[in-house]
C-alpha cells in the first residue's frame, strides 16, 4: 500500500489551496467594508455595496446580456460540436486529425486577437449586428472545450453498444439519441459548464463588441472600476461567485450524474 | 427462426487485400452452426456482413430465399451477442432486455410481460433493476443473450460470446446456450476459435482459413475425416506423414519413404497421411502392417495419459497412451499405425 499521509505533500496541497482561496476570501471580506475604497483591514460592516449594485443599470443589463450570450453560445457550441465530434470519431474521415486541430485552433490564438478580428471582419466589413457578432465570438471561445471533452468520452465509449442498438431495431439517427447521448451525458454537462463559465467571464472578446447598444457584465465591471474604486465591485464579484456555484449545482442536480456513476 | 444462405461472399476493407474470398454456405432452420478458425481468418467479418453492420464487397445474404443484402441492419430482425457483451451502460437489466421491444413500439404491458418471462428463462429475474456495471461477466453475458432473444430473431449471431469467461463458467454458459437453442428452436451462427467448444454444441462446423472455407460438415465427419491438413491440425491430428510422389500402388497402399503404408480410405490423390496421437499403438505384438521401430525422446504427463514423442525413420510421432505403463526417454518401441485411423489428405 502507498503511504498516503505524506506530510510534505499535504503541506504543499494546503499552501496551493490557500493561494487559490486567499483572493476570494479577500474579495468577500472587502465587499462588506463600510469605507468607500477597496482596502484592508475593514473598518465596519455594511450591506450597502450590495444594494448599490442594483443602482447601476449597466450591471443589470450587463448581467442579462452576458447570461443570454453565454447560454446561446454554449448551446450552439454543443449543438455543433457534438455532431462534429461524432463524425470525427465514428467515421473514418480523411484528414480527421486535421479537422481536430482546426476545431481546437481558437485556443491557440489570443482571445483579444479573435475579438479584434471579429470586430474588423464581422461588425465593420460585413455589417453584422453586434449581438450576432458577440454570439459568434463566444461560440468560437466555447467550441474547443466541447470538442476536447466530448472527444475524450466518445473514444472511451464502446462503439459496439451503438451497433447493438441498431441490431435491436434502432435506426442510427435514433440510436444517437437513445444510446450515444445518454452515455456521454457527463461530459456534455462538463463541457456546458466550461463553456458557460468561460463565456460569462470573458473580457477580451466582449470588449470589442461593447457598444452603446450592448453591455456585457465583465466590461461593465471594468468600466465601473475605472471611474469608482469602491467595494461595489467586490460585492458584485461575490454575487457572481454565488450565482455560478448555484448554477453548476442546479445543472448537476437536474441531470443527475450520480445515478449512472454509482 | 429461418433459413440462412450465404452466396459467394467476398470482402475487402482496403480495396486491395481480400479478407473474405468466395464464402458460400447455408444454415437450416433450427440448426446450430459454428464458424471455427484462428484469429484473423475472417470470422467476425463474415458475421458482421450477415448482421448488416458492414457492407459486403460482393455476394449475397439470403434469409428464407429472400435477398437481404441491401436491407439495413436495423430492419433485419436478427439477434447478436457481442464478445464484449455491449450492454447499454445507462440502462438497467430490464431496460436493456426491453430495448428491442421498445424500438418496435410494442405496448408497455406486453413489454413488461415478455421481459419478465425472458428474465425468468435466463435466470436474471433478481437482477432486473441492476445496471450492467454491477454485474459479473457471466451475468452480463446472460443479459446480452436475453436482449438478443427477446425480439424472437430470425437468426441469432454470436461472436466468441464465451471467450471472456473463465473455464468453469464457459462450460456452464455453453450448456445454457444449448438448452435455450433447443427450447426455442433457434437458428444460430456461432463464432469461436475454440475447437472443443464448437464441436460440443454445433450441428455443423464451418472451418475457415484465411478468408475461405476449408470444410463444412458435422463435427463427427470433421473429426474422423478432416479434408485438409489445415483442418486436421486444427482439430488435434498431430502426426503428418508425407507421401512419396506417385507412389500409390493401388487405391489403398502408398509409400512413405521406403515404407509401404496401408489405408482403408482411398489414397490415390494423397499428399500426406495423418493420424491422431491416441490412435497410434506402441509395441503391438500381432501387428502385420503399418508397423516400424522408434525410440522415445520425450514424455509429457497429461493426467489421464502420457504423451510421448517418438523418433522413427518416418519422422517424429506424437503418441498418447493410457497411464498404466510409463515409458522413459530412450526406450526402444515399435509403432503401429492402424489402417482404419490413418487418413489420406489431398491438400
Ligand atoms: N475494420 C477493419 N479494417 C481493416 N481491416 C480489418 C478490419 N476488421 C478486420 N480487418 C482485417 O480482416 C481480417 C479478418 O478479421 P476478422 O474478421 O476480425 O477475423 P477473426 O474474427 O477471425 O479474428 C484480419 O486480417 C483483420 O486485420
Ligand atoms: Mg473476431
XYZ file of C-alpha atoms and ligand atoms in Angstrom:
637
model
C 0.000 0.000 0.000
C 1.056 3.530 -0.659
C 1.535 5.712 2.355
C -0.877 8.463 1.622
C -0.097 10.533 4.703
C 2.909 12.255 3.223
C 3.498 15.412 5.259
C 5.323 17.407 2.601
C 2.662 16.726 0.012
C -0.108 17.640 2.434
C 1.607 20.930 3.267
C 2.080 21.787 -0.407
C -1.570 20.997 -1.137
C -2.741 23.219 1.680
C -0.462 26.036 0.514
C -1.769 25.836 -3.041
C -5.350 25.728 -1.830
C -4.702 28.763 0.373
C -3.155 30.601 -2.557
C -6.258 29.960 -4.631
C -8.695 30.762 -1.870
C -6.969 33.851 -0.462
C -8.055 36.367 -3.139
C -11.578 35.017 -2.975
C -11.674 35.435 0.781
C -10.265 38.969 0.478
C -12.908 39.892 -2.077
C -15.658 38.567 0.163
C -14.328 40.499 3.167
C -13.850 43.774 1.328
C -17.362 43.614 -0.066
C -18.695 44.269 3.436
C -16.385 47.190 4.190
C -18.187 50.379 5.178
C -15.406 52.583 3.779
C -15.691 53.705 0.196
C -12.484 52.067 -1.031
C -11.375 48.514 -1.540
C -8.973 48.200 1.369
C -7.979 46.029 4.295
C -8.440 45.707 7.187
C -12.076 46.715 7.056
C -13.362 49.289 9.493
C -17.018 48.317 9.776
C -19.737 46.145 8.327
C -22.368 47.080 5.736
C -24.611 45.605 3.027
C -24.887 48.918 1.209
C -22.470 47.977 -1.602
C -24.735 45.063 -2.474
C -27.663 47.470 -2.664
C -25.516 49.763 -4.784
C -25.162 47.070 -7.493
C -28.814 47.462 -8.331
C -28.445 51.227 -8.713
C -26.140 50.692 -11.709
C -28.219 49.960 -14.830
C -25.088 48.725 -16.639
C -24.732 45.889 -14.157
C -28.324 44.782 -14.547
C -28.454 44.851 -18.346
C -24.863 43.601 -18.492
C -25.794 40.599 -16.388
C -28.789 39.856 -18.594
C -26.829 40.155 -21.833
C -23.906 38.123 -20.519
C -26.277 35.413 -19.329
C -28.126 35.248 -22.643
C -24.919 35.292 -24.690
C -23.299 32.599 -22.523
C -26.371 30.353 -22.752
C -26.764 30.744 -26.518
C -23.035 30.392 -27.244
C -22.688 27.301 -25.018
C -25.812 25.780 -26.525
C -24.609 26.441 -30.058
C -21.166 25.038 -29.293
C -22.782 21.823 -28.006
C -25.213 21.672 -30.898
C -22.452 21.921 -33.491
C -19.584 20.412 -31.514
C -21.212 17.113 -30.562
C -22.188 16.040 -34.103
C -18.769 17.173 -35.332
C -17.004 15.032 -32.756
C -19.326 12.145 -33.527
C -18.402 12.326 -37.189
C -14.705 12.660 -36.390
C -14.582 9.676 -34.066
C -17.052 7.284 -35.701
C -16.448 7.676 -39.398
C -13.018 7.144 -40.783
C -12.851 10.568 -42.373
C -9.805 11.507 -44.352
C -7.639 14.087 -42.579
C -9.558 13.567 -39.324
C -6.624 14.854 -37.280
C -6.501 17.959 -39.445
C -10.131 18.693 -38.620
C -9.415 18.056 -34.972
C -6.665 20.691 -34.954
C -8.875 23.079 -36.863
C -11.642 22.859 -34.291
C -9.185 23.385 -31.462
C -7.358 26.258 -33.159
C -9.177 29.125 -31.378
C -7.320 28.104 -28.214
C -4.032 28.904 -29.960
C -4.931 32.482 -30.826
C -5.075 35.136 -28.075
C -8.705 35.969 -27.425
C -8.041 39.653 -27.848
C -6.935 38.969 -31.417
C -10.075 36.942 -32.073
C -12.107 39.792 -30.662
C -10.378 42.351 -32.834
C -10.515 40.209 -35.957
C -14.220 39.572 -35.472
C -14.843 43.237 -34.906
C -12.976 44.122 -38.075
C -14.429 41.436 -40.270
C -17.876 40.738 -38.962
C -19.010 44.038 -37.489
C -17.261 46.602 -39.668
C -16.969 44.854 -43.022
C -19.980 42.563 -43.055
C -22.128 44.976 -41.029
C -23.408 42.120 -38.896
C -25.361 43.267 -35.820
C -23.178 43.467 -32.730
C -25.225 40.910 -30.843
C -24.757 38.296 -33.572
C -21.034 39.012 -33.626
C -20.897 38.548 -29.882
C -22.558 35.169 -30.210
C -20.098 34.168 -32.939
C -17.127 35.247 -30.836
C -18.309 33.422 -27.727
C -19.239 30.381 -29.767
C -15.645 30.236 -31.034
C -14.467 30.541 -27.470
C -16.654 27.619 -26.360
C -16.195 25.195 -29.234
C -12.737 23.870 -28.255
C -13.971 22.865 -24.802
C -16.813 20.892 -26.352
C -14.522 19.226 -28.874
C -11.987 18.204 -26.254
C -14.306 16.896 -23.595
C -16.704 15.109 -25.928
C -13.901 13.529 -27.972
C -12.431 12.024 -24.830
C -15.657 10.368 -23.761
C -16.655 9.342 -27.282
C -13.374 7.455 -27.604
C -13.928 5.810 -24.233
C -17.374 4.548 -25.202
C -17.516 1.003 -26.605
C -18.645 1.505 -30.213
C -20.280 -1.930 -30.117
C -23.083 -0.637 -27.890
C -24.250 1.549 -30.734
C -24.180 -1.416 -33.094
C -26.094 -3.444 -30.527
C -28.745 -0.737 -30.656
C -29.005 -0.969 -34.436
C -29.324 -4.734 -34.231
C -32.156 -4.212 -31.739
C -34.018 -2.311 -34.450
C -32.891 1.250 -33.787
C -32.001 3.438 -36.769
C -28.613 5.196 -36.498
C -30.379 8.557 -36.031
C -32.500 7.245 -33.191
C -29.552 5.363 -31.757
C -27.613 8.603 -31.496
C -30.231 9.991 -29.129
C -31.102 6.798 -27.281
C -27.601 5.371 -26.882
C -24.801 7.806 -27.689
C -26.085 10.931 -25.955
C -27.030 9.271 -22.645
C -23.588 7.711 -22.469
C -21.687 10.957 -22.952
C -24.044 12.920 -20.710
C -21.440 13.501 -18.041
C -19.021 15.132 -20.419
C -21.793 17.131 -22.066
C -22.543 18.614 -18.651
C -18.867 19.238 -18.025
C -18.481 20.867 -21.437
C -21.510 23.037 -20.829
C -20.107 24.205 -17.508
C -16.729 25.055 -19.026
C -18.390 26.910 -21.895
C -20.741 28.827 -19.692
C -18.143 29.930 -17.164
C -15.642 30.943 -19.819
C -18.156 32.833 -21.882
C -19.737 34.519 -18.901
C -16.404 35.734 -17.559
C -14.857 36.630 -20.886
C -13.491 40.157 -21.306
C -11.269 40.249 -24.420
C -13.907 39.262 -26.957
C -16.763 41.137 -25.305
C -14.644 44.294 -25.060
C -14.687 44.859 -28.804
C -18.417 44.384 -29.133
C -19.163 46.566 -26.149
C -21.032 49.433 -27.709
C -23.649 51.917 -26.705
C -26.298 49.377 -27.695
C -24.932 46.368 -25.866
C -23.337 45.995 -22.448
C -21.694 42.835 -21.187
C -21.140 42.358 -17.493
C -17.326 41.927 -17.279
C -16.594 45.029 -19.388
C -19.194 46.883 -17.338
C -17.354 45.970 -14.152
C -14.065 47.044 -15.707
C -15.640 50.279 -16.785
C -17.091 50.942 -13.338
C -13.739 50.228 -11.721
C -12.051 52.866 -13.861
C -14.355 55.566 -12.511
C -15.190 54.398 -8.985
C -12.769 52.466 -6.804
C -15.351 51.267 -4.280
C -16.406 47.871 -2.874
C -19.406 47.603 -5.215
C -17.065 45.640 -7.450
C -16.253 43.266 -4.605
C -19.922 42.853 -3.897
C -20.833 42.025 -7.471
C -17.924 39.575 -7.625
C -19.295 37.752 -4.608
C -22.742 37.608 -6.167
C -21.265 36.209 -9.372
C -19.379 33.525 -7.475
C -22.545 32.517 -5.671
C -24.515 32.614 -8.913
C -22.030 30.429 -10.788
C -21.767 27.908 -7.976
C -25.550 27.747 -7.659
C -25.957 27.292 -11.387
C -23.464 24.418 -11.505
C -25.130 22.825 -8.522
C -28.531 23.038 -10.170
C -27.328 21.701 -13.502
C -25.700 18.756 -11.801
C -28.765 18.097 -9.670
C -31.183 18.416 -12.549
C -29.402 15.992 -14.819
C -28.239 13.734 -12.035
C -24.820 12.350 -12.918
C -24.813 10.332 -9.742
C -27.308 7.772 -10.886
C -25.077 6.364 -13.589
C -21.708 6.663 -11.917
C -22.788 4.907 -8.734
C -36.404 -18.593 -36.997
C -35.401 -19.035 -40.570
C -33.018 -20.485 -43.142
C -29.883 -18.533 -43.900
C -27.958 -18.743 -47.118
C -24.690 -17.011 -47.898
C -23.622 -16.918 -51.541
C -20.170 -16.068 -52.888
C -19.466 -13.557 -50.167
C -16.266 -11.551 -50.587
C -14.928 -8.647 -48.578
C -12.054 -6.260 -48.843
C -11.604 -3.428 -46.348
C -8.959 -1.528 -48.264
C -9.868 -2.414 -51.859
C -6.708 -4.475 -52.264
C -6.422 -7.463 -49.923
C -9.391 -9.821 -49.812
C -10.247 -10.683 -46.244
C -13.071 -12.970 -47.412
C -12.889 -14.861 -50.687
C -15.975 -16.504 -52.081
C -17.704 -17.733 -48.933
C -20.825 -19.843 -49.555
C -22.769 -21.873 -47.027
C -26.254 -22.330 -45.673
C -27.790 -22.792 -42.276
C -31.129 -24.536 -41.999
C -33.960 -23.501 -39.755
C -33.202 -24.602 -36.188
C -29.602 -25.539 -36.905
C -26.650 -24.576 -34.729
C -23.690 -23.795 -36.954
C -20.270 -22.708 -35.712
C -17.576 -20.859 -37.586
C -14.214 -22.079 -36.356
C -10.836 -20.667 -37.226
C -7.767 -18.957 -35.822
C -7.750 -15.251 -35.022
C -7.698 -13.061 -38.108
C -9.177 -15.589 -40.548
C -12.326 -13.512 -41.145
C -14.922 -14.958 -38.764
C -16.022 -11.640 -37.317
C -16.083 -10.062 -40.766
C -18.412 -12.805 -42.024
C -20.734 -12.401 -39.057
C -20.807 -8.612 -39.322
C -21.695 -8.736 -43.001
C -24.524 -11.165 -42.292
C -25.728 -8.872 -39.486
C -25.594 -5.904 -41.859
C -23.115 -3.955 -39.735
C -20.612 -3.673 -42.579
C -21.185 -3.778 -46.338
C -20.048 -6.747 -48.408
C -17.744 -6.250 -51.378
C -19.644 -8.833 -53.399
C -22.036 -11.721 -52.833
C -25.483 -12.173 -51.314
C -27.070 -12.963 -47.989
C -30.469 -14.669 -48.192
C -32.965 -15.331 -45.440
C -35.750 -17.738 -46.367
C -34.681 -17.306 -50.010
C -35.147 -13.535 -49.830
C -32.115 -11.428 -50.711
C -31.497 -9.159 -47.716
C -28.044 -7.958 -48.736
C -29.220 -4.362 -49.091
C -31.579 -4.343 -46.104
C -30.156 -2.040 -43.390
C -29.074 -3.628 -40.134
C -31.949 -2.225 -38.064
C -34.558 -3.799 -40.322
C -33.064 -7.303 -40.332
C -34.677 -8.701 -37.211
C -31.585 -10.626 -36.091
C -30.177 -11.073 -32.612
C -26.499 -10.636 -31.883
C -24.294 -11.339 -28.894
C -21.003 -9.458 -28.896
C -17.712 -10.610 -27.444
C -17.662 -7.555 -25.178
C -21.410 -8.076 -24.433
C -22.000 -4.430 -25.443
C -24.778 -3.855 -22.938
C -26.191 -0.334 -22.722
C -24.392 1.061 -19.652
C -27.039 3.669 -18.939
C -29.937 1.231 -18.830
C -30.947 -1.312 -16.203
C -31.045 -5.013 -16.964
C -34.777 -4.770 -17.523
C -34.415 -1.801 -19.873
C -31.560 -3.468 -21.738
C -33.670 -6.514 -22.428
C -36.732 -4.413 -23.243
C -34.836 -2.227 -25.729
C -35.613 -4.228 -28.851
C -39.309 -4.334 -27.995
C -39.448 -0.608 -27.294
C -37.982 0.245 -30.694
C -40.678 -1.961 -32.184
C -43.329 0.149 -30.469
C -44.898 -2.706 -28.566
C -47.412 -1.910 -25.816
C -45.922 -1.291 -22.363
C -47.895 -4.037 -20.655
C -46.825 -6.576 -23.250
C -43.177 -5.493 -22.928
C -43.354 -5.964 -19.189
C -44.790 -9.435 -19.550
C -42.343 -10.573 -22.231
C -39.265 -9.200 -20.487
C -40.268 -10.798 -17.212
C -40.633 -14.150 -18.966
C -37.269 -13.761 -20.692
C -35.517 -12.789 -17.450
C -37.060 -15.849 -15.851
C -35.849 -18.060 -18.684
C -32.300 -16.738 -18.444
C -32.218 -16.713 -14.644
C -31.982 -12.948 -14.326
C -35.217 -12.125 -12.525
C -33.450 -10.954 -9.373
C -31.167 -8.619 -11.286
C -33.814 -6.711 -13.246
C -33.057 -3.352 -11.609
C -29.269 -3.643 -11.614
C -27.052 -1.780 -14.063
C -24.503 -3.559 -16.296
C -21.545 -2.222 -14.296
C -22.888 -4.054 -11.245
C -22.960 -7.475 -12.945
C -20.372 -10.232 -13.267
C -19.161 -11.352 -16.690
C -21.478 -14.354 -16.752
C -24.476 -12.262 -15.786
C -23.676 -9.652 -18.424
C -23.442 -12.444 -20.946
C -26.894 -13.644 -19.998
C -28.364 -10.160 -20.295
C -26.788 -9.871 -23.701
C -28.356 -13.175 -24.716
C -31.748 -12.197 -23.305
C -31.615 -8.876 -25.152
C -30.896 -10.686 -28.414
C -33.609 -13.328 -27.939
C -36.459 -11.101 -26.782
C -37.346 -9.945 -30.289
C -37.720 -13.548 -31.427
C -34.978 -13.093 -34.047
C -34.906 -14.958 -37.332
C -31.249 -15.696 -36.707
C -29.026 -15.487 -33.650
C -25.439 -14.391 -34.281
C -22.783 -14.851 -31.606
C -19.203 -13.638 -31.867
C -16.973 -15.517 -29.415
C -19.531 -14.982 -26.654
C -17.715 -17.196 -24.175
C -14.136 -16.090 -24.631
C -14.230 -13.505 -21.823
C -15.401 -16.014 -19.223
C -13.295 -18.302 -17.060
C -13.146 -22.008 -17.924
C -15.812 -23.210 -15.494
C -18.320 -20.514 -16.342
C -17.676 -21.029 -20.023
C -18.803 -24.638 -19.733
C -21.923 -23.649 -17.832
C -22.877 -20.898 -20.272
C -22.249 -23.273 -23.145
C -24.772 -25.712 -21.749
C -27.202 -22.909 -21.147
C -26.921 -21.655 -24.710
C -27.514 -25.222 -25.917
C -30.566 -25.567 -23.714
C -32.059 -22.287 -24.936
C -31.298 -23.121 -28.535
C -33.118 -26.450 -28.313
C -36.001 -24.978 -26.364
C -36.574 -22.045 -28.682
C -35.577 -23.954 -31.832
C -33.207 -21.169 -32.743
C -31.135 -20.857 -35.880
C -27.695 -19.977 -34.574
C -24.451 -18.894 -36.162
C -21.730 -19.062 -33.540
C -18.168 -17.834 -33.968
C -15.340 -19.313 -31.937
C -11.681 -20.211 -32.069
C -12.105 -22.978 -29.519
C -12.412 -26.374 -31.196
C -13.742 -28.308 -28.192
C -16.371 -25.699 -27.525
C -17.736 -25.717 -31.015
C -17.686 -29.492 -31.507
C -19.641 -29.891 -28.296
C -22.538 -27.638 -29.238
C -22.779 -27.488 -33.016
C -24.859 -29.377 -35.539
C -22.368 -28.333 -38.196
C -18.989 -26.686 -38.126
C -17.530 -24.405 -40.742
C -13.760 -24.313 -40.632
C -12.285 -21.128 -42.032
C -8.775 -20.487 -43.249
C -7.624 -17.065 -44.383
C -10.958 -15.981 -45.764
C -12.208 -19.199 -47.308
C -13.993 -22.311 -46.119
C -11.803 -25.375 -45.753
C -14.507 -27.760 -44.568
C -18.195 -27.526 -43.688
C -19.531 -30.698 -42.096
C -20.898 -32.246 -38.954
C -18.434 -32.388 -36.051
C -18.277 -36.188 -36.384
C -17.357 -36.068 -40.056
C -14.743 -33.399 -39.483
C -13.319 -35.295 -36.544
C -12.962 -38.573 -38.399
C -12.496 -37.315 -41.930
C -10.680 -33.991 -41.997
C -10.499 -32.828 -45.582
C -7.210 -30.913 -45.451
C -4.016 -30.854 -43.416
C -5.061 -27.448 -42.069
C -8.321 -28.843 -40.691
C -6.574 -31.904 -39.322
C -4.032 -29.790 -37.483
C -6.780 -27.578 -36.109
C -8.661 -30.488 -34.551
C -5.767 -32.278 -32.943
C -4.231 -34.542 -35.570
C -0.598 -34.105 -34.564
C 1.058 -36.590 -36.914
C 1.616 -35.993 -40.599
C 3.476 -38.437 -42.816
C 4.402 -37.051 -46.237
C 3.651 -39.472 -49.041
C 6.267 -40.083 -51.739
C 5.002 -38.564 -55.015
C 3.316 -41.010 -57.405
C 3.924 -43.898 -55.029
C 0.329 -45.031 -54.831
C 0.430 -48.704 -55.758
C -3.291 -49.271 -55.689
C -6.024 -47.206 -54.003
C -5.156 -48.455 -50.513
C -1.368 -48.735 -50.447
C 1.052 -45.870 -50.552
C 4.753 -45.364 -49.904
C 6.265 -43.033 -47.343
C 9.981 -43.131 -47.973
C 10.650 -46.862 -48.494
C 7.862 -47.952 -46.131
C 4.575 -49.149 -47.598
C 1.561 -47.955 -45.619
C -1.954 -49.344 -45.877
C -5.109 -47.271 -45.557
C -8.798 -48.111 -45.544
C -9.686 -44.905 -47.374
C -8.852 -44.158 -50.979
C -5.356 -42.717 -51.016
C -4.957 -42.193 -54.754
C -4.505 -38.423 -54.502
C -2.962 -38.370 -51.036
C -0.161 -35.910 -50.326
C 0.091 -36.681 -46.605
C -1.314 -39.262 -44.211
C -2.483 -38.205 -40.782
C -3.301 -39.970 -37.519
C -4.294 -38.788 -34.052
C -1.795 -39.337 -31.209
C -4.227 -41.540 -29.262
C -4.714 -43.905 -32.236
C -1.089 -44.956 -32.582
C -0.318 -48.206 -30.748
C 3.049 -48.971 -29.189
C 4.555 -52.500 -29.084
C 1.550 -54.251 -30.654
C 2.629 -57.923 -30.886
C 0.293 -59.177 -33.619
C 0.991 -56.216 -35.915
C 1.351 -57.151 -39.566
C 1.124 -53.842 -41.411
C 1.996 -50.145 -40.886
C 4.497 -51.062 -38.226
C 8.078 -49.871 -37.718
C 10.651 -49.189 -34.985
C 11.132 -45.997 -32.993
C 12.744 -44.518 -29.925
C 11.096 -42.386 -27.253
C 12.706 -38.965 -26.930
C 10.259 -37.093 -24.729
C 7.394 -37.667 -22.280
C 4.594 -35.363 -21.164
C 2.136 -36.088 -18.361
C -1.470 -35.315 -19.367
C -3.311 -36.597 -16.298
C -5.275 -39.486 -17.801
C -2.454 -40.418 -20.133
C 1.124 -39.811 -21.199
C 2.098 -38.164 -24.422
C 5.353 -39.438 -25.927
C 7.426 -38.033 -28.705
C 8.796 -40.963 -30.706
C 11.568 -40.705 -33.253
C 11.452 -43.055 -36.257
C 12.556 -43.416 -39.854
C 9.270 -41.716 -40.905
C 9.939 -38.714 -38.686
C 8.732 -37.771 -35.221
C 5.373 -39.043 -33.940
C 3.264 -37.875 -31.035
C 1.726 -40.843 -29.277
C -0.795 -40.752 -26.460
C -1.001 -43.851 -24.274
C -3.024 -44.714 -21.173
C -1.368 -44.140 -17.832
C -0.891 -47.770 -16.716
C 2.536 -48.188 -18.250
C 5.085 -45.491 -18.034
C 7.850 -45.440 -20.613
C 11.016 -43.401 -20.397
C 13.114 -41.424 -22.796
C 15.487 -43.709 -24.671
C 13.148 -46.745 -24.667
C 13.000 -48.676 -27.955
C 9.425 -49.280 -29.170
C 7.572 -50.424 -32.258
C 4.931 -48.121 -33.634
C 1.776 -49.363 -35.304
C -0.490 -47.030 -37.255
C -3.848 -48.869 -37.550
C -5.051 -48.580 -41.147
C -8.568 -47.507 -40.237
C -7.226 -44.482 -38.341
C -4.732 -43.441 -40.994
C -6.390 -40.736 -43.098
C -5.101 -39.717 -46.524
C -5.264 -35.974 -47.183
C -5.025 -34.481 -50.643
C -4.230 -30.894 -49.580
N -12.273 -2.593 -39.788
C -11.255 -3.213 -40.417
N -10.464 -2.553 -41.276
C -9.461 -3.176 -41.926
N -9.134 -4.468 -41.765
C -9.875 -5.195 -40.918
C -10.975 -4.613 -40.199
N -11.537 -5.577 -39.425
C -10.816 -6.695 -39.647
N -9.826 -6.487 -40.547
C -8.870 -7.492 -41.042
O -9.603 -8.538 -41.602
C -9.047 -9.796 -41.254
C -10.103 -10.659 -40.613
O -10.504 -10.072 -39.410
P -11.650 -10.678 -38.515
O -12.835 -10.910 -39.354
O -11.806 -9.764 -37.347
O -11.026 -12.052 -38.050
P -11.418 -13.027 -36.854
O -12.723 -12.582 -36.297
O -11.483 -14.376 -37.471
O -10.329 -12.951 -35.853
C -7.864 -9.511 -40.361
O -6.704 -9.617 -41.131
C -8.087 -8.099 -39.908
O -6.851 -7.449 -39.746
Mg -13.121 -11.955 -34.287
